[in-house]
mmCIF file with all atom_site columns, C-alpha atoms in Angstrom:
data_model
loop_
_atom_site.group_PDB
_atom_site.id
_atom_site.type_symbol
_atom_site.label_atom_id
_atom_site.label_alt_id
_atom_site.label_comp_id
_atom_site.label_asym_id
_atom_site.label_entity_id
_atom_site.label_seq_id
_atom_site.pdbx_PDB_ins_code
_atom_site.Cartn_x
_atom_site.Cartn_y
_atom_site.Cartn_z
_atom_site.occupancy
_atom_site.B_iso_or_equiv
_atom_site.pdbx_formal_charge
_atom_site.auth_seq_id
_atom_site.auth_comp_id
_atom_site.auth_asym_id
_atom_site.auth_atom_id
_atom_site.pdbx_PDB_model_num
ATOM 1   C CA . UNK O 1 1   ? -27.198 -19.271 56.462 1.00 80.00 ? 1   UNK O CA 1
ATOM 2   C CA . UNK O 1 2   ? -28.174 -22.915 56.249 1.00 86.00 ? 2   UNK O CA 1
ATOM 3   C CA . UNK O 1 3   ? -28.725 -22.777 52.469 1.00 95.00 ? 3   UNK O CA 1
ATOM 4   C CA . UNK O 1 4   ? -30.988 -25.630 51.343 1.00 98.00 ? 4   UNK O CA 1
ATOM 5   C CA . UNK O 1 5   ? -32.003 -28.263 53.881 1.00 98.00 ? 5   UNK O CA 1
ATOM 6   C CA . UNK O 1 6   ? -33.948 -31.483 53.391 1.00 98.00 ? 6   UNK O CA 1
ATOM 7   C CA . UNK O 1 7   ? -35.856 -33.688 55.809 1.00 97.00 ? 7   UNK O CA 1
ATOM 8   C CA . UNK O 1 8   ? -35.506 -36.632 56.298 1.00 97.00 ? 8   UNK O CA 1
ATOM 9   C CA . UNK O 1 9   ? -32.024 -37.758 55.188 1.00 96.00 ? 9   UNK O CA 1
ATOM 10  C CA . UNK O 1 10  ? -32.965 -41.439 54.955 1.00 97.00 ? 10  UNK O CA 1
ATOM 11  C CA . UNK O 1 11  ? -36.247 -43.304 54.797 1.00 97.00 ? 11  UNK O CA 1
ATOM 12  C CA . UNK O 1 12  ? -37.422 -46.852 54.149 1.00 97.00 ? 12  UNK O CA 1
ATOM 13  C CA . UNK O 1 13  ? -41.021 -47.365 53.030 1.00 97.00 ? 13  UNK O CA 1
ATOM 14  C CA . UNK O 1 14  ? -43.149 -50.357 52.192 1.00 97.00 ? 14  UNK O CA 1
ATOM 15  C CA . UNK O 1 15  ? -44.979 -50.462 48.871 1.00 98.00 ? 15  UNK O CA 1
ATOM 16  C CA . UNK O 1 16  ? -48.198 -48.468 49.096 1.00 97.00 ? 16  UNK O CA 1
ATOM 17  C CA . UNK O 1 17  ? -47.136 -46.253 52.020 1.00 97.00 ? 17  UNK O CA 1
ATOM 18  C CA . UNK O 1 18  ? -47.141 -42.489 51.696 1.00 97.00 ? 18  UNK O CA 1
ATOM 19  C CA . UNK O 1 19  ? -44.653 -39.867 52.804 1.00 96.00 ? 19  UNK O CA 1
ATOM 20  C CA . UNK O 1 20  ? -43.701 -36.221 52.404 1.00 98.00 ? 20  UNK O CA 1
ATOM 21  C CA . UNK O 1 21  ? -40.218 -34.870 51.836 1.00 98.00 ? 21  UNK O CA 1
ATOM 22  C CA . UNK O 1 22  ? -39.603 -31.360 53.100 1.00 98.00 ? 22  UNK O CA 1
ATOM 23  C CA . UNK O 1 23  ? -37.240 -28.845 51.509 1.00 98.00 ? 23  UNK O CA 1
ATOM 24  C CA . UNK O 1 24  ? -36.447 -25.454 52.996 1.00 98.00 ? 24  UNK O CA 1
ATOM 25  C CA . UNK O 1 25  ? -34.207 -22.624 51.765 1.00 98.00 ? 25  UNK O CA 1
ATOM 26  C CA . UNK O 1 26  ? -33.190 -19.406 53.477 1.00 97.00 ? 26  UNK O CA 1
ATOM 27  C CA . UNK O 1 27  ? -31.750 -17.568 50.449 1.00 96.00 ? 27  UNK O CA 1
ATOM 28  C CA . UNK O 1 28  ? -35.037 -15.921 49.408 1.00 96.00 ? 28  UNK O CA 1
ATOM 29  C CA . UNK O 1 29  ? -34.895 -17.751 46.060 1.00 96.00 ? 29  UNK O CA 1
ATOM 30  C CA . UNK O 1 30  ? -37.956 -17.654 43.819 1.00 96.00 ? 30  UNK O CA 1
ATOM 31  C CA . UNK O 1 31  ? -37.327 -20.958 42.054 1.00 96.00 ? 31  UNK O CA 1
ATOM 32  C CA . UNK O 1 32  ? -37.281 -24.392 43.641 1.00 97.00 ? 32  UNK O CA 1
ATOM 33  C CA . UNK O 1 33  ? -36.887 -27.852 42.143 1.00 97.00 ? 33  UNK O CA 1
ATOM 34  C CA . UNK O 1 34  ? -37.221 -31.510 43.023 1.00 98.00 ? 34  UNK O CA 1
ATOM 35  C CA . UNK O 1 35  ? -34.929 -34.001 41.255 1.00 98.00 ? 35  UNK O CA 1
ATOM 36  C CA . UNK O 1 36  ? -34.306 -37.697 41.512 1.00 98.00 ? 36  UNK O CA 1
ATOM 37  C CA . UNK O 1 37  ? -30.902 -39.242 40.856 1.00 97.00 ? 37  UNK O CA 1
ATOM 38  C CA . UNK O 1 38  ? -30.541 -42.875 39.857 1.00 96.00 ? 38  UNK O CA 1
ATOM 39  C CA . UNK O 1 39  ? -27.321 -44.803 39.103 1.00 90.00 ? 39  UNK O CA 1
ATOM 40  C CA . UNK O 1 40  ? -26.085 -44.297 35.550 1.00 86.00 ? 40  UNK O CA 1
ATOM 41  C CA . UNK O 1 41  ? -28.597 -41.558 34.822 1.00 89.00 ? 41  UNK O CA 1
ATOM 42  C CA . UNK O 1 42  ? -28.545 -37.814 34.983 1.00 89.00 ? 42  UNK O CA 1
ATOM 43  C CA . UNK O 1 43  ? -30.587 -35.843 37.462 1.00 95.00 ? 43  UNK O CA 1
ATOM 44  C CA . UNK O 1 44  ? -34.225 -35.869 36.367 1.00 96.00 ? 44  UNK O CA 1
ATOM 45  C CA . UNK O 1 45  ? -36.617 -33.058 37.196 1.00 96.00 ? 45  UNK O CA 1
ATOM 46  C CA . UNK O 1 46  ? -39.791 -34.181 38.951 1.00 97.00 ? 46  UNK O CA 1
ATOM 47  C CA . UNK O 1 47  ? -41.577 -30.897 39.664 1.00 97.00 ? 47  UNK O CA 1
ATOM 48  C CA . UNK O 1 48  ? -40.547 -27.297 40.039 1.00 96.00 ? 48  UNK O CA 1
ATOM 49  C CA . UNK O 1 49  ? -41.939 -23.997 41.274 1.00 96.00 ? 49  UNK O CA 1
ATOM 50  C CA . UNK O 1 50  ? -41.415 -20.478 39.949 1.00 95.00 ? 50  UNK O CA 1
ATOM 51  C CA . UNK O 1 51  ? -42.809 -18.802 43.050 1.00 95.00 ? 51  UNK O CA 1
ATOM 52  C CA . UNK O 1 52  ? -44.966 -19.132 46.124 1.00 96.00 ? 52  UNK O CA 1
ATOM 53  C CA . UNK O 1 53  ? -48.265 -20.848 45.312 1.00 95.00 ? 53  UNK O CA 1
ATOM 54  C CA . UNK O 1 54  ? -47.153 -22.118 41.900 1.00 96.00 ? 54  UNK O CA 1
ATOM 55  C CA . UNK O 1 55  ? -45.967 -25.552 40.777 1.00 97.00 ? 55  UNK O CA 1
ATOM 56  C CA . UNK O 1 56  ? -45.257 -27.181 37.420 1.00 96.00 ? 56  UNK O CA 1
ATOM 57  C CA . UNK O 1 57  ? -44.475 -30.661 36.117 1.00 96.00 ? 57  UNK O CA 1
ATOM 58  C CA . UNK O 1 58  ? -40.995 -31.645 35.113 1.00 95.00 ? 58  UNK O CA 1
ATOM 59  C CA . UNK O 1 59  ? -39.718 -34.620 33.162 1.00 93.00 ? 59  UNK O CA 1
ATOM 60  C CA . UNK O 1 60  ? -40.902 -37.417 35.509 1.00 96.00 ? 60  UNK O CA 1
ATOM 61  C CA . UNK O 1 61  ? -43.898 -36.169 37.557 1.00 97.00 ? 61  UNK O CA 1
ATOM 62  C CA . UNK O 1 62  ? -46.013 -39.340 37.720 1.00 97.00 ? 62  UNK O CA 1
ATOM 63  C CA . UNK O 1 63  ? -46.528 -40.703 41.236 1.00 97.00 ? 63  UNK O CA 1
ATOM 64  C CA . UNK O 1 64  ? -45.482 -37.437 42.917 1.00 98.00 ? 64  UNK O CA 1
ATOM 65  C CA . UNK O 1 65  ? -47.253 -34.288 44.061 1.00 97.00 ? 65  UNK O CA 1
ATOM 66  C CA . UNK O 1 66  ? -45.823 -31.009 45.314 1.00 98.00 ? 66  UNK O CA 1
ATOM 67  C CA . UNK O 1 67  ? -46.876 -27.901 47.156 1.00 98.00 ? 67  UNK O CA 1
ATOM 68  C CA . UNK O 1 68  ? -45.285 -24.473 47.707 1.00 97.00 ? 68  UNK O CA 1
ATOM 69  C CA . UNK O 1 69  ? -47.461 -22.736 50.276 1.00 95.00 ? 69  UNK O CA 1
ATOM 70  C CA . UNK O 1 70  ? -44.573 -20.626 51.569 1.00 96.00 ? 70  UNK O CA 1
ATOM 71  C CA . UNK O 1 71  ? -41.733 -19.175 49.501 1.00 97.00 ? 71  UNK O CA 1
ATOM 72  C CA . UNK O 1 72  ? -39.073 -20.890 51.576 1.00 97.00 ? 72  UNK O CA 1
ATOM 73  C CA . UNK O 1 73  ? -40.610 -24.386 51.559 1.00 98.00 ? 73  UNK O CA 1
ATOM 74  C CA . UNK O 1 74  ? -41.199 -26.927 48.793 1.00 98.00 ? 74  UNK O CA 1
ATOM 75  C CA . UNK O 1 75  ? -42.822 -30.247 49.693 1.00 98.00 ? 75  UNK O CA 1
ATOM 76  C CA . UNK O 1 76  ? -42.698 -33.459 47.663 1.00 98.00 ? 76  UNK O CA 1
ATOM 77  C CA . UNK O 1 77  ? -45.333 -36.097 48.344 1.00 98.00 ? 77  UNK O CA 1
ATOM 78  C CA . UNK O 1 78  ? -45.513 -39.751 47.431 1.00 97.00 ? 78  UNK O CA 1
ATOM 79  C CA . UNK O 1 79  ? -49.109 -40.906 47.795 1.00 93.00 ? 79  UNK O CA 1
ATOM 80  C CA . UNK O 1 80  ? -48.541 -44.632 47.223 1.00 97.00 ? 80  UNK O CA 1
ATOM 81  C CA . UNK O 1 81  ? -44.876 -45.548 47.093 1.00 97.00 ? 81  UNK O CA 1
ATOM 82  C CA . UNK O 1 82  ? -43.606 -48.074 44.552 1.00 97.00 ? 82  UNK O CA 1
ATOM 83  C CA . UNK O 1 83  ? -40.203 -49.838 44.345 1.00 97.00 ? 83  UNK O CA 1
ATOM 84  C CA . UNK O 1 84  ? -39.476 -47.812 41.170 1.00 97.00 ? 84  UNK O CA 1
ATOM 85  C CA . UNK O 1 85  ? -39.385 -44.719 43.373 1.00 98.00 ? 85  UNK O CA 1
ATOM 86  C CA . UNK O 1 86  ? -36.324 -45.981 45.220 1.00 98.00 ? 86  UNK O CA 1
ATOM 87  C CA . UNK O 1 87  ? -33.842 -43.210 44.540 1.00 98.00 ? 87  UNK O CA 1
ATOM 88  C CA . UNK O 1 88  ? -31.921 -40.266 45.948 1.00 98.00 ? 88  UNK O CA 1
ATOM 89  C CA . UNK O 1 89  ? -34.051 -37.125 45.943 1.00 98.00 ? 89  UNK O CA 1
ATOM 90  C CA . UNK O 1 90  ? -32.461 -33.702 45.731 1.00 98.00 ? 90  UNK O CA 1
ATOM 91  C CA . UNK O 1 91  ? -34.118 -30.378 46.276 1.00 98.00 ? 91  UNK O CA 1
ATOM 92  C CA . UNK O 1 92  ? -32.570 -27.271 44.726 1.00 97.00 ? 92  UNK O CA 1
ATOM 93  C CA . UNK O 1 93  ? -33.251 -23.568 44.542 1.00 97.00 ? 93  UNK O CA 1
ATOM 94  C CA . UNK O 1 94  ? -32.101 -20.721 42.297 1.00 96.00 ? 94  UNK O CA 1
ATOM 95  C CA . UNK O 1 95  ? -32.587 -16.954 42.255 1.00 94.00 ? 95  UNK O CA 1
ATOM 96  C CA . UNK O 1 96  ? -33.775 -16.973 38.642 1.00 89.00 ? 96  UNK O CA 1
ATOM 97  C CA . UNK O 1 97  ? -34.344 -19.055 35.526 1.00 84.00 ? 97  UNK O CA 1
ATOM 98  C CA . UNK O 1 98  ? -32.177 -17.339 32.946 1.00 79.00 ? 98  UNK O CA 1
ATOM 99  C CA . UNK O 1 99  ? -28.442 -17.415 32.555 1.00 79.00 ? 99  UNK O CA 1
ATOM 100 C CA . UNK O 1 100 ? -26.193 -17.677 35.555 1.00 80.00 ? 100 UNK O CA 1
ATOM 101 C CA . UNK O 1 101 ? -29.163 -16.759 37.782 1.00 81.00 ? 101 UNK O CA 1
ATOM 102 C CA . UNK O 1 102 ? -30.119 -20.396 37.197 1.00 84.00 ? 102 UNK O CA 1
ATOM 103 C CA . UNK O 1 103 ? -27.141 -21.529 39.291 1.00 92.00 ? 103 UNK O CA 1
ATOM 104 C CA . UNK O 1 104 ? -28.896 -24.073 41.442 1.00 96.00 ? 104 UNK O CA 1
ATOM 105 C CA . UNK O 1 105 ? -28.069 -24.666 45.086 1.00 96.00 ? 105 UNK O CA 1
ATOM 106 C CA . UNK O 1 106 ? -28.730 -28.214 46.227 1.00 98.00 ? 106 UNK O CA 1
ATOM 107 C CA . UNK O 1 107 ? -29.811 -29.748 49.500 1.00 98.00 ? 107 UNK O CA 1
ATOM 108 C CA . UNK O 1 108 ? -27.951 -32.776 50.936 1.00 97.00 ? 108 UNK O CA 1
ATOM 109 C CA . UNK O 1 109 ? -30.430 -35.278 49.499 1.00 97.00 ? 109 UNK O CA 1
ATOM 110 C CA . UNK O 1 110 ? -32.893 -37.842 50.829 1.00 97.00 ? 110 UNK O CA 1
ATOM 111 C CA . UNK O 1 111 ? -32.126 -41.509 50.295 1.00 97.00 ? 111 UNK O CA 1
ATOM 112 C CA . UNK O 1 112 ? -35.426 -43.348 49.887 1.00 98.00 ? 112 UNK O CA 1
ATOM 113 C CA . UNK O 1 113 ? -35.835 -47.102 49.656 1.00 98.00 ? 113 UNK O CA 1
ATOM 114 C CA . UNK O 1 114 ? -39.209 -48.639 48.833 1.00 98.00 ? 114 UNK O CA 1
ATOM 115 C CA . UNK O 1 115 ? -39.504 -52.330 49.642 1.00 97.00 ? 115 UNK O CA 1
ATOM 116 C CA . UNK G 2 1   ? -35.013 -35.850 21.898 1.00 75.00 ? 1   UNK G CA 1
ATOM 117 C CA . UNK G 2 2   ? -32.595 -34.139 24.208 1.00 85.00 ? 2   UNK G CA 1
ATOM 118 C CA . UNK G 2 3   ? -29.282 -35.784 24.898 1.00 92.00 ? 3   UNK G CA 1
ATOM 119 C CA . UNK G 2 4   ? -26.117 -35.030 26.807 1.00 96.00 ? 4   UNK G CA 1
ATOM 120 C CA . UNK G 2 5   ? -23.120 -37.353 26.521 1.00 97.00 ? 5   UNK G CA 1
ATOM 121 C CA . UNK G 2 6   ? -20.148 -37.605 28.844 1.00 97.00 ? 6   UNK G CA 1
ATOM 122 C CA . UNK G 2 7   ? -17.633 -40.406 29.433 1.00 98.00 ? 7   UNK G CA 1
ATOM 123 C CA . UNK G 2 8   ? -18.725 -42.630 32.292 1.00 97.00 ? 8   UNK G CA 1
ATOM 124 C CA . UNK G 2 9   ? -15.376 -42.791 34.057 1.00 98.00 ? 9   UNK G CA 1
ATOM 125 C CA . UNK G 2 10  ? -11.864 -41.356 33.745 1.00 98.00 ? 10  UNK G CA 1
ATOM 126 C CA . UNK G 2 11  ? -8.646  -41.976 35.648 1.00 98.00 ? 11  UNK G CA 1
ATOM 127 C CA . UNK G 2 12  ? -5.828  -39.471 36.116 1.00 98.00 ? 12  UNK G CA 1
ATOM 128 C CA . UNK G 2 13  ? -2.717  -39.030 38.234 1.00 97.00 ? 13  UNK G CA 1
ATOM 129 C CA . UNK G 2 14  ? -2.275  -36.553 41.061 1.00 98.00 ? 14  UNK G CA 1
ATOM 130 C CA . UNK G 2 15  ? -0.593  -33.376 39.774 1.00 98.00 ? 15  UNK G CA 1
ATOM 131 C CA . UNK G 2 16  ? -1.588  -34.014 36.150 1.00 98.00 ? 16  UNK G CA 1
ATOM 132 C CA . UNK G 2 17  ? -4.176  -32.376 33.864 1.00 98.00 ? 17  UNK G CA 1
ATOM 133 C CA . UNK G 2 18  ? -7.447  -33.965 32.767 1.00 98.00 ? 18  UNK G CA 1
ATOM 134 C CA . UNK G 2 19  ? -10.082 -32.883 30.247 1.00 98.00 ? 19  UNK G CA 1
ATOM 135 C CA . UNK G 2 20  ? -13.686 -34.057 30.619 1.00 98.00 ? 20  UNK G CA 1
ATOM 136 C CA . UNK G 2 21  ? -15.759 -33.711 27.467 1.00 98.00 ? 21  UNK G CA 1
ATOM 137 C CA . UNK G 2 22  ? -19.474 -33.115 27.092 1.00 98.00 ? 22  UNK G CA 1
ATOM 138 C CA . UNK G 2 23  ? -21.514 -33.107 23.879 1.00 98.00 ? 23  UNK G CA 1
ATOM 139 C CA . UNK G 2 24  ? -25.128 -32.075 23.755 1.00 98.00 ? 24  UNK G CA 1
ATOM 140 C CA . UNK G 2 25  ? -28.214 -32.013 21.553 1.00 96.00 ? 25  UNK G CA 1
ATOM 141 C CA . UNK G 2 26  ? -31.005 -30.016 23.143 1.00 93.00 ? 26  UNK G CA 1
ATOM 142 C CA . UNK G 2 27  ? -34.089 -28.048 22.156 1.00 89.00 ? 27  UNK G CA 1
ATOM 143 C CA . UNK G 2 28  ? -32.583 -24.605 22.423 1.00 93.00 ? 28  UNK G CA 1
ATOM 144 C CA . UNK G 2 29  ? -29.578 -23.433 24.369 1.00 95.00 ? 29  UNK G CA 1
ATOM 145 C CA . UNK G 2 30  ? -29.396 -20.889 27.171 1.00 94.00 ? 30  UNK G CA 1
ATOM 146 C CA . UNK G 2 31  ? -26.110 -21.857 28.707 1.00 95.00 ? 31  UNK G CA 1
ATOM 147 C CA . UNK G 2 32  ? -24.088 -24.794 29.947 1.00 97.00 ? 32  UNK G CA 1
ATOM 148 C CA . UNK G 2 33  ? -23.206 -25.607 33.558 1.00 97.00 ? 33  UNK G CA 1
ATOM 149 C CA . UNK G 2 34  ? -20.612 -27.846 35.160 1.00 97.00 ? 34  UNK G CA 1
ATOM 150 C CA . UNK G 2 35  ? -21.189 -29.206 38.653 1.00 98.00 ? 35  UNK G CA 1
ATOM 151 C CA . UNK G 2 36  ? -19.017 -31.308 40.934 1.00 98.00 ? 36  UNK G CA 1
ATOM 152 C CA . UNK G 2 37  ? -20.537 -34.071 43.055 1.00 97.00 ? 37  UNK G CA 1
ATOM 153 C CA . UNK G 2 38  ? -18.561 -35.991 45.666 1.00 97.00 ? 38  UNK G CA 1
ATOM 154 C CA . UNK G 2 39  ? -19.868 -39.471 46.480 1.00 95.00 ? 39  UNK G CA 1
ATOM 155 C CA . UNK G 2 40  ? -22.886 -39.316 48.753 1.00 93.00 ? 40  UNK G CA 1
ATOM 156 C CA . UNK G 2 41  ? -23.093 -35.526 48.590 1.00 96.00 ? 41  UNK G CA 1
ATOM 157 C CA . UNK G 2 42  ? -25.018 -32.846 46.715 1.00 96.00 ? 42  UNK G CA 1
ATOM 158 C CA . UNK G 2 43  ? -23.853 -31.329 43.422 1.00 97.00 ? 43  UNK G CA 1
ATOM 159 C CA . UNK G 2 44  ? -22.048 -27.995 43.750 1.00 97.00 ? 44  UNK G CA 1
ATOM 160 C CA . UNK G 2 45  ? -21.650 -25.353 41.028 1.00 96.00 ? 45  UNK G CA 1
ATOM 161 C CA . UNK G 2 46  ? -18.327 -25.080 39.179 1.00 96.00 ? 46  UNK G CA 1
ATOM 162 C CA . UNK G 2 47  ? -18.870 -22.999 36.050 1.00 96.00 ? 47  UNK G CA 1
ATOM 163 C CA . UNK G 2 48  ? -21.307 -21.462 33.584 1.00 95.00 ? 48  UNK G CA 1
ATOM 164 C CA . UNK G 2 49  ? -20.705 -20.787 29.861 1.00 96.00 ? 49  UNK G CA 1
ATOM 165 C CA . UNK G 2 50  ? -23.102 -19.102 27.474 1.00 96.00 ? 50  UNK G CA 1
ATOM 166 C CA . UNK G 2 51  ? -20.688 -17.658 24.883 1.00 96.00 ? 51  UNK G CA 1
ATOM 167 C CA . UNK G 2 52  ? -18.048 -19.554 22.900 1.00 98.00 ? 52  UNK G CA 1
ATOM 168 C CA . UNK G 2 53  ? -14.632 -19.684 24.425 1.00 97.00 ? 53  UNK G CA 1
ATOM 169 C CA . UNK G 2 54  ? -12.727 -20.513 27.543 1.00 97.00 ? 54  UNK G CA 1
ATOM 170 C CA . UNK G 2 55  ? -13.633 -19.438 31.073 1.00 95.00 ? 55  UNK G CA 1
ATOM 171 C CA . UNK G 2 56  ? -10.857 -19.851 33.621 1.00 95.00 ? 56  UNK G CA 1
ATOM 172 C CA . UNK G 2 57  ? -11.405 -20.111 37.341 1.00 92.00 ? 57  UNK G CA 1
ATOM 173 C CA . UNK G 2 58  ? -8.312  -21.083 39.271 1.00 95.00 ? 58  UNK G CA 1
ATOM 174 C CA . UNK G 2 59  ? -7.342  -24.690 38.569 1.00 97.00 ? 59  UNK G CA 1
ATOM 175 C CA . UNK G 2 60  ? -10.584 -25.271 36.664 1.00 97.00 ? 60  UNK G CA 1
ATOM 176 C CA . UNK G 2 61  ? -11.432 -24.018 33.157 1.00 97.00 ? 61  UNK G CA 1
ATOM 177 C CA . UNK G 2 62  ? -14.499 -24.624 31.017 1.00 98.00 ? 62  UNK G CA 1
ATOM 178 C CA . UNK G 2 63  ? -14.743 -24.311 27.245 1.00 98.00 ? 63  UNK G CA 1
ATOM 179 C CA . UNK G 2 64  ? -17.805 -24.005 25.007 1.00 98.00 ? 64  UNK G CA 1
ATOM 180 C CA . UNK G 2 65  ? -18.396 -24.321 21.264 1.00 98.00 ? 65  UNK G CA 1
ATOM 181 C CA . UNK G 2 66  ? -22.076 -23.762 20.511 1.00 97.00 ? 66  UNK G CA 1
ATOM 182 C CA . UNK G 2 67  ? -21.729 -24.579 16.798 1.00 96.00 ? 67  UNK G CA 1
ATOM 183 C CA . UNK G 2 68  ? -20.305 -28.005 17.670 1.00 97.00 ? 68  UNK G CA 1
ATOM 184 C CA . UNK G 2 69  ? -22.574 -28.658 20.667 1.00 97.00 ? 69  UNK G CA 1
ATOM 185 C CA . UNK G 2 70  ? -19.453 -29.312 22.714 1.00 97.00 ? 70  UNK G CA 1
ATOM 186 C CA . UNK G 2 71  ? -17.930 -28.330 26.011 1.00 98.00 ? 71  UNK G CA 1
ATOM 187 C CA . UNK G 2 72  ? -15.066 -29.504 28.154 1.00 98.00 ? 72  UNK G CA 1
ATOM 188 C CA . UNK G 2 73  ? -13.962 -29.055 31.725 1.00 98.00 ? 73  UNK G CA 1
ATOM 189 C CA . UNK G 2 74  ? -10.203 -28.839 32.244 1.00 98.00 ? 74  UNK G CA 1
ATOM 190 C CA . UNK G 2 75  ? -8.757  -29.599 35.653 1.00 98.00 ? 75  UNK G CA 1
ATOM 191 C CA . UNK G 2 76  ? -5.111  -28.723 36.288 1.00 98.00 ? 76  UNK G CA 1
ATOM 192 C CA . UNK G 2 77  ? -2.710  -29.724 39.066 1.00 98.00 ? 77  UNK G CA 1
ATOM 193 C CA . UNK G 2 78  ? -5.015  -32.524 40.122 1.00 98.00 ? 78  UNK G CA 1
ATOM 194 C CA . UNK G 2 79  ? -5.425  -33.169 43.821 1.00 98.00 ? 79  UNK G CA 1
ATOM 195 C CA . UNK G 2 80  ? -6.846  -36.229 45.549 1.00 97.00 ? 80  UNK G CA 1
ATOM 196 C CA . UNK G 2 81  ? -9.846  -34.154 46.656 1.00 97.00 ? 81  UNK G CA 1
ATOM 197 C CA . UNK G 2 82  ? -10.780 -33.708 42.968 1.00 98.00 ? 82  UNK G CA 1
ATOM 198 C CA . UNK G 2 83  ? -11.940 -37.341 42.945 1.00 98.00 ? 83  UNK G CA 1
ATOM 199 C CA . UNK G 2 84  ? -15.654 -36.859 42.275 1.00 98.00 ? 84  UNK G CA 1
ATOM 200 C CA . UNK G 2 85  ? -18.281 -37.002 39.565 1.00 98.00 ? 85  UNK G CA 1
ATOM 201 C CA . UNK G 2 86  ? -18.497 -34.059 37.183 1.00 98.00 ? 86  UNK G CA 1
ATOM 202 C CA . UNK G 2 87  ? -21.927 -33.266 35.806 1.00 98.00 ? 87  UNK G CA 1
ATOM 203 C CA . UNK G 2 88  ? -22.592 -31.367 32.582 1.00 98.00 ? 88  UNK G CA 1
ATOM 204 C CA . UNK G 2 89  ? -26.000 -29.678 32.263 1.00 96.00 ? 89  UNK G CA 1
ATOM 205 C CA . UNK G 2 90  ? -27.576 -27.565 29.519 1.00 96.00 ? 90  UNK G CA 1
ATOM 206 C CA . UNK G 2 91  ? -30.241 -24.914 30.053 1.00 94.00 ? 91  UNK G CA 1
ATOM 207 C CA . UNK G 2 92  ? -32.758 -25.550 27.280 1.00 92.00 ? 92  UNK G CA 1
ATOM 208 C CA . UNK G 2 93  ? -35.264 -23.269 25.540 1.00 91.00 ? 93  UNK G CA 1
ATOM 209 C CA . UNK G 2 94  ? -37.711 -23.692 28.464 1.00 88.00 ? 94  UNK G CA 1
ATOM 210 C CA . UNK G 2 95  ? -34.992 -22.718 30.941 1.00 88.00 ? 95  UNK G CA 1
ATOM 211 C CA . UNK G 2 96  ? -34.906 -26.209 32.356 1.00 90.00 ? 96  UNK G CA 1
ATOM 212 C CA . UNK G 2 97  ? -31.594 -27.903 33.086 1.00 92.00 ? 97  UNK G CA 1
ATOM 213 C CA . UNK G 2 98  ? -30.977 -31.108 31.140 1.00 94.00 ? 98  UNK G CA 1
ATOM 214 C CA . UNK G 2 99  ? -28.348 -33.191 32.917 1.00 96.00 ? 99  UNK G CA 1
ATOM 215 C CA . UNK G 2 100 ? -25.745 -35.628 31.687 1.00 96.00 ? 100 UNK G CA 1
ATOM 216 C CA . UNK G 2 101 ? -25.174 -38.831 33.666 1.00 96.00 ? 101 UNK G CA 1
ATOM 217 C CA . UNK G 2 102 ? -21.863 -37.512 34.950 1.00 97.00 ? 102 UNK G CA 1
ATOM 218 C CA . UNK G 2 103 ? -18.206 -38.512 34.641 1.00 98.00 ? 103 UNK G CA 1
ATOM 219 C CA . UNK G 2 104 ? -16.630 -40.255 37.604 1.00 98.00 ? 104 UNK G CA 1
ATOM 220 C CA . UNK G 2 105 ? -13.044 -39.021 37.939 1.00 98.00 ? 105 UNK G CA 1
ATOM 221 C CA . UNK G 2 106 ? -10.613 -41.241 39.829 1.00 98.00 ? 106 UNK G CA 1
ATOM 222 C CA . UNK G 2 107 ? -7.340  -39.670 40.934 1.00 98.00 ? 107 UNK G CA 1
ATOM 223 C CA . UNK G 2 108 ? -4.404  -41.993 41.622 1.00 97.00 ? 108 UNK G CA 1
ATOM 224 C CA . UNK G 2 109 ? -1.329  -40.998 43.649 1.00 95.00 ? 109 UNK G CA 1
#
């Protein structure tokens, strides 16, 4: 099993460009998450999904959109990139929300730089 | 607001014991997680506590006191490969994980 995979691993964008980050998991998990990680700060939840076809906003959703058309895939879109979106983006999945079912499995991350 | 506090950085010697503390103030509590993150890599799960007390898992143990809003991660017989950041996270009343900024642990020979 590959676990959680993310594409691409690195990307450099110019301000105003758009891009989509792809996350895939092969563990049949219901719940998927997109986080960003910035120096000196904890992981911050951008958007999450509790099942195929559903999405919800997290702590820092502005400037991002998501889609979960298939259970195994969770896409994160940046419509018009800004330098403030320079960060490391992690996708995660978990079998459930409650208790130790919320153990989240993380992808390797995408390092995004916006110039 | 919700807040999780951990020391920014700690240094310890190979073979020794180190305790990493975490205090939290969150809207509700449904459990506390510890994750390990090596530089440039993804976080990986270490432990989960929902009841007060100590959970032991090999060289790693995690303690929780819900009344004090406090947890610690205890690492014994430190090895060089334990050099990493250790992230404390609390599952709040909405079942969302609130993350601390992490503690960077430096192991010296």
